Coordinates of N, CA and C in Angstrom, one line a residue:
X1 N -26.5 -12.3 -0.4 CA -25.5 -11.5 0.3 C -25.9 -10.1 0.4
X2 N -25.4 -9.3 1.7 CA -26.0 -8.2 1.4 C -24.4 -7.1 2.0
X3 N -24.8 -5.9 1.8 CA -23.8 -5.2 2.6 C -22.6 -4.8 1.3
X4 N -21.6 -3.7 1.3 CA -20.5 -3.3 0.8 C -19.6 -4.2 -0.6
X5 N -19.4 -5.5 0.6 CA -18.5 -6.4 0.2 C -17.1 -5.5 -0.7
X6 N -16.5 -6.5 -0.9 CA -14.8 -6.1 -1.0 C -14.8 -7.0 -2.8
X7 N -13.6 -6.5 -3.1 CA -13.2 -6.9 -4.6 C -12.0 -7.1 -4.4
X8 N -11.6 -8.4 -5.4 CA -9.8 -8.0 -5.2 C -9.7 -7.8 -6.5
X9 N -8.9 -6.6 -6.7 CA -8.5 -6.0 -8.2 C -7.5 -6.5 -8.7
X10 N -8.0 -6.8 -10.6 CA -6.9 -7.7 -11.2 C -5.4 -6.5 -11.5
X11 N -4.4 -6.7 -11.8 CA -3.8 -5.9 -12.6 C -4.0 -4.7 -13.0
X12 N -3.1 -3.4 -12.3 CA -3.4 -1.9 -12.7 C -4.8 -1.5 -12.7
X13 N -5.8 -2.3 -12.0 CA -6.6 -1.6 -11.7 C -7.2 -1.1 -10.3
X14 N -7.9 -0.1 -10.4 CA -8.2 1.0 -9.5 C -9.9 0.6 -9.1
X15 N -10.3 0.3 -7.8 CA -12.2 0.5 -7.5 C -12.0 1.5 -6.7
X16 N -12.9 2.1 -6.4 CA -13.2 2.7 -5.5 C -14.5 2.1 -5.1
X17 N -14.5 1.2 -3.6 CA -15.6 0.7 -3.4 C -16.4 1.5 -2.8
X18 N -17.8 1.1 -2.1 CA -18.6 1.8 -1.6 C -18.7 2.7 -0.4
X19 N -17.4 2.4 0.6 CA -17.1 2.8 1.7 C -15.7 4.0 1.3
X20 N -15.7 4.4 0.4 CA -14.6 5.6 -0.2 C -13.1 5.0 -0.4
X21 N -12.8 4.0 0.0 CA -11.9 3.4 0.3 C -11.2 2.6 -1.5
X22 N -10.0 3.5 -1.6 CA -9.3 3.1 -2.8 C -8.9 2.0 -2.9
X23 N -8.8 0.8 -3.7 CA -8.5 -0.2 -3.5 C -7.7 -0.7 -5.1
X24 N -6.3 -1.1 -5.0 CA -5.7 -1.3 -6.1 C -4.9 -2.6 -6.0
X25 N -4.6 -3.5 -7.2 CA -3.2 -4.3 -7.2 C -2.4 -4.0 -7.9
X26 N -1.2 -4.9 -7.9 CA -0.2 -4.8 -8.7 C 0.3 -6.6 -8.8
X27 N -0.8 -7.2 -8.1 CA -0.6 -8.6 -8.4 C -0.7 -8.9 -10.3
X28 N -0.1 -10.5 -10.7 CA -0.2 -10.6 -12.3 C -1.7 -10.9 -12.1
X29 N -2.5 -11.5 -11.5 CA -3.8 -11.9 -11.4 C -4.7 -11.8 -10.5
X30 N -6.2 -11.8 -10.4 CA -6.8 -11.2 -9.6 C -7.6 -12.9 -8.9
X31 N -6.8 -13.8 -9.1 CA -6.7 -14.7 -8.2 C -5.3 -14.9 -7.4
X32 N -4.6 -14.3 -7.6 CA -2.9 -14.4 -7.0 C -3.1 -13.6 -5.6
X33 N -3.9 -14.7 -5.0 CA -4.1 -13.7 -3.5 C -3.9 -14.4 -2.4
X34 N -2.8 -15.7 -2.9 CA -1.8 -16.2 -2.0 C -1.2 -16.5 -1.4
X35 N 0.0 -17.1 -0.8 CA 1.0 -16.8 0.4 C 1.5 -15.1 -0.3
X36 N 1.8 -14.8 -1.6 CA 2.3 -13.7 -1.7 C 2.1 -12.3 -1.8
X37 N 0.6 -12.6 -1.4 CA 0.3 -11.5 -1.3 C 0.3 -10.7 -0.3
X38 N 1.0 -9.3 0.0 CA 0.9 -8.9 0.9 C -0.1 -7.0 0.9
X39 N -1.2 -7.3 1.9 CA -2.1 -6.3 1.9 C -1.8 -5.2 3.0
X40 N -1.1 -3.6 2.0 CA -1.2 -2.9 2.7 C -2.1 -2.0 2.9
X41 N -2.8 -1.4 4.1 CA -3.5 0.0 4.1 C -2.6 0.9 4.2
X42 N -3.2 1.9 3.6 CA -2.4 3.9 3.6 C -3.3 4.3 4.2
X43 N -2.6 5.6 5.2 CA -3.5 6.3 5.4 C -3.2 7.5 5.0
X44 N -3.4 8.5 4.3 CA -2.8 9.9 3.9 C -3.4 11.0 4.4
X45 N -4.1 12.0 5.1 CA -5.1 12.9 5.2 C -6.2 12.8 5.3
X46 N -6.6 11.7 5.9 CA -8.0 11.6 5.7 C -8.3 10.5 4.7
X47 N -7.7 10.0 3.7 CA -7.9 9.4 2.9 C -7.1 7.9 3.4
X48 N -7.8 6.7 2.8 CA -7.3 5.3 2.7 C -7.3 4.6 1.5
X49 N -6.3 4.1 1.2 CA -6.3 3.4 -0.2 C -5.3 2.1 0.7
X50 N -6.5 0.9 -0.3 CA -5.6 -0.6 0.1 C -4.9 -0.8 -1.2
X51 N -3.8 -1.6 -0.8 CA -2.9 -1.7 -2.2 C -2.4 -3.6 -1.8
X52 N -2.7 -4.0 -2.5 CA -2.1 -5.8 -2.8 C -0.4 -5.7 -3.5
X53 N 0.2 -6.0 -2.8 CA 1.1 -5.6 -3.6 C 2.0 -7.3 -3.4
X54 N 3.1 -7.8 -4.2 CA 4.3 -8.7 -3.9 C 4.9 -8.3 -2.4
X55 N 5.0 -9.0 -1.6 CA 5.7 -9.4 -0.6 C 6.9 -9.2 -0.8
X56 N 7.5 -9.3 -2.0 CA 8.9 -9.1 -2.9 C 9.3 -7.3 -2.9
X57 N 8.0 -6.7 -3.2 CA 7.8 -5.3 -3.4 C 9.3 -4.6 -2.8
X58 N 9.6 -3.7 -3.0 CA 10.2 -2.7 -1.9 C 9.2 -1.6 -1.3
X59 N 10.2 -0.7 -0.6 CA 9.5 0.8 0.0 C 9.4 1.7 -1.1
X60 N 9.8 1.4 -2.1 CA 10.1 2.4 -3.6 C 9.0 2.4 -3.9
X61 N 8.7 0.8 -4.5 CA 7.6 0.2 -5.8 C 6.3 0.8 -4.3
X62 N 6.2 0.9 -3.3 CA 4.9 1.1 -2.7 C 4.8 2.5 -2.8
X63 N 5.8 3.1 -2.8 CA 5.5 4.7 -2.7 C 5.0 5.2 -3.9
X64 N 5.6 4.5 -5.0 CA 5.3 5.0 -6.0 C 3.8 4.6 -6.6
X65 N 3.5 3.5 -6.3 CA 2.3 2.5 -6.3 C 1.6 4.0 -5.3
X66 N 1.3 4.5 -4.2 CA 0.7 5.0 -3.6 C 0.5 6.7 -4.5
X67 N 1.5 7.2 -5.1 CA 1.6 8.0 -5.6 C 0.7 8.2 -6.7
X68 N 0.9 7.3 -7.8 CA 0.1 7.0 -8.6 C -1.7 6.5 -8.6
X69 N -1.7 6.1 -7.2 CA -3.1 6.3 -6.8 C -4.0 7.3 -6.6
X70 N -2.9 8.1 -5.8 CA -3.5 8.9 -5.0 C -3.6 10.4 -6.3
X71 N -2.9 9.6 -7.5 CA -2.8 11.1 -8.8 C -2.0 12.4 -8.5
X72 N -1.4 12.4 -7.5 CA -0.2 13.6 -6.3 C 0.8 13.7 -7.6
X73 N 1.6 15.1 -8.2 CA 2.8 15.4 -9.0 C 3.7 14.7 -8.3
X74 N 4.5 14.4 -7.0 CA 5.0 14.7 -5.9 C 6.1 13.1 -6.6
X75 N 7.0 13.5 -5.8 CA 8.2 12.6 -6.5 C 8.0 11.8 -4.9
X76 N 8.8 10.3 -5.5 CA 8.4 9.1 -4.2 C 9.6 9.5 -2.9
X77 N 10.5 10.7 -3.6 CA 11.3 11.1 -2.3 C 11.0 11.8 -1.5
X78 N 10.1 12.2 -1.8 CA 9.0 13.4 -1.0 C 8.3 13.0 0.1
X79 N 7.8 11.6 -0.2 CA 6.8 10.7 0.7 C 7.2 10.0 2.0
X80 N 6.8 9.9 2.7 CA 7.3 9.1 4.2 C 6.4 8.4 4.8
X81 N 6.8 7.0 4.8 CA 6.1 6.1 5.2 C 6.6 5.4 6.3
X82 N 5.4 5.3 7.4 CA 5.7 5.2 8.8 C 4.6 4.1 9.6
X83 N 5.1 3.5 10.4 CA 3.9 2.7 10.9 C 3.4 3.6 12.3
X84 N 2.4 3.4 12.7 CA 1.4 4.4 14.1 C 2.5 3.5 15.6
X85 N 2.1 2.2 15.2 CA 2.5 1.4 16.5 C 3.1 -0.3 16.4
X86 N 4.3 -0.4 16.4 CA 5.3 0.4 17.3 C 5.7 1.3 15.7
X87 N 6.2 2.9 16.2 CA 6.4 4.0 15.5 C 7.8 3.7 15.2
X88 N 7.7 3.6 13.5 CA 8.7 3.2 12.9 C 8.7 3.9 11.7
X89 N 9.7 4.9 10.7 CA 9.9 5.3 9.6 C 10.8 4.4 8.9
X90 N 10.3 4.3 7.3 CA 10.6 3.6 6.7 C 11.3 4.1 5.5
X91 N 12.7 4.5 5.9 CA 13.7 5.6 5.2 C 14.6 4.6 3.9
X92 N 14.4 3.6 4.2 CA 15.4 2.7 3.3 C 14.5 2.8 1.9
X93 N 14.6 3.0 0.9 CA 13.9 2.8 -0.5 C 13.6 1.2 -0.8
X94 N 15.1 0.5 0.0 CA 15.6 -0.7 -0.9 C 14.6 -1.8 -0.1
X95 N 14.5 -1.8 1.1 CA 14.0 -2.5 2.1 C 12.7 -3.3 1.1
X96 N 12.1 -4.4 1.4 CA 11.2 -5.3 0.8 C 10.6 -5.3 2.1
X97 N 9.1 -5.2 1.7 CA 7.9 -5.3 2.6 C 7.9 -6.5 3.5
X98 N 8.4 -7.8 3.1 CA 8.3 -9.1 3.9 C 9.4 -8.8 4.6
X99 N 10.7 -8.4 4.7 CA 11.4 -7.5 5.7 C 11.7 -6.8 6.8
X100 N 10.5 -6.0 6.2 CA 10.5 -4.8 7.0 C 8.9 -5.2 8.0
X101 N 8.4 -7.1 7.9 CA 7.8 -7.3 8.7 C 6.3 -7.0 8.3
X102 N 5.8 -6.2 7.1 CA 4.6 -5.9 6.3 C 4.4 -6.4 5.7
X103 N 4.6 -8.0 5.8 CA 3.8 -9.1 4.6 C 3.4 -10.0 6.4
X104 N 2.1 -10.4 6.2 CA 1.3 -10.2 5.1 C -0.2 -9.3 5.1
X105 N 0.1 -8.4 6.3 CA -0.6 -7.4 6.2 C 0.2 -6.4 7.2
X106 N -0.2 -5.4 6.7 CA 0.0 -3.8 7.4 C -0.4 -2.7 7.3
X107 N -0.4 -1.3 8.2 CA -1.1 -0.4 8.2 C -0.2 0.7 7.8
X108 N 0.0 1.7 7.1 CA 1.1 2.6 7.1 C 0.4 4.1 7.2
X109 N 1.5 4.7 7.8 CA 0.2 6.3 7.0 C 1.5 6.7 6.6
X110 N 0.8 7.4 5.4 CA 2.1 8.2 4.0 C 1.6 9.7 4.7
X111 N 2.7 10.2 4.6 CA 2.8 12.0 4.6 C 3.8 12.2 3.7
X112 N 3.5 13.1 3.0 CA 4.4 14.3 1.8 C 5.3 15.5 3.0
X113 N 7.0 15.7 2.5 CA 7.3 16.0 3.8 C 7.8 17.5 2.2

């Protein structure tokens, strides 16, 4: 094999693979990469971090999941998460990612407002 390649991270952990690109789960196992898994990208400033998260998830548990990545003081009410196309802000906390249409992949960009 040659080239980058990808990891899927078990539990609370953090890679940072070879292309700068943050990469975390919040799956129980780092084979739980199932129907339920749903893969989102962030985009924040320049920066991208992929997060595996439950399809179950809300917009809360991602923001805060994003927060905690990204190591920001910044409280998850601060955060705004939006899709590029079709342009959609994602104001509900309670909303669950299979829902709101982001299972079982999507792209979001977070801004701190």
């Amino acid at each position: 094999f040659s080239g980058p390649g990808h990891r899927v991270c078990s539990r609370g952990t953090t890679t940072l693979n070879t292309t700068g690109i943050i990469e975390a789960s919040t799956l129980e196992s780092s084979l739980d990469t199932g129907k339920d898994c749903c893969i989102i990208k962030v985009r924040e400033k320049g920066n991208r971090i992929i997060v595996r998260i439950s399809k179950k998830a809300t917009i809360l548990q991602l923001k805060a999941e994003i927060i905690k990545l990204e190591n920001i003081p910044h409280k998850t009410a601060n955060l705004q998460l939006r899709t590029a196309f079709p342009n959609r802000i994602f104001d509900n906390d309670e909303d669950t990612l299979e829902n709101l249409s982001l299972y079982p992949k999507a792209t979001v960009i977070a801004r701190f407002l």
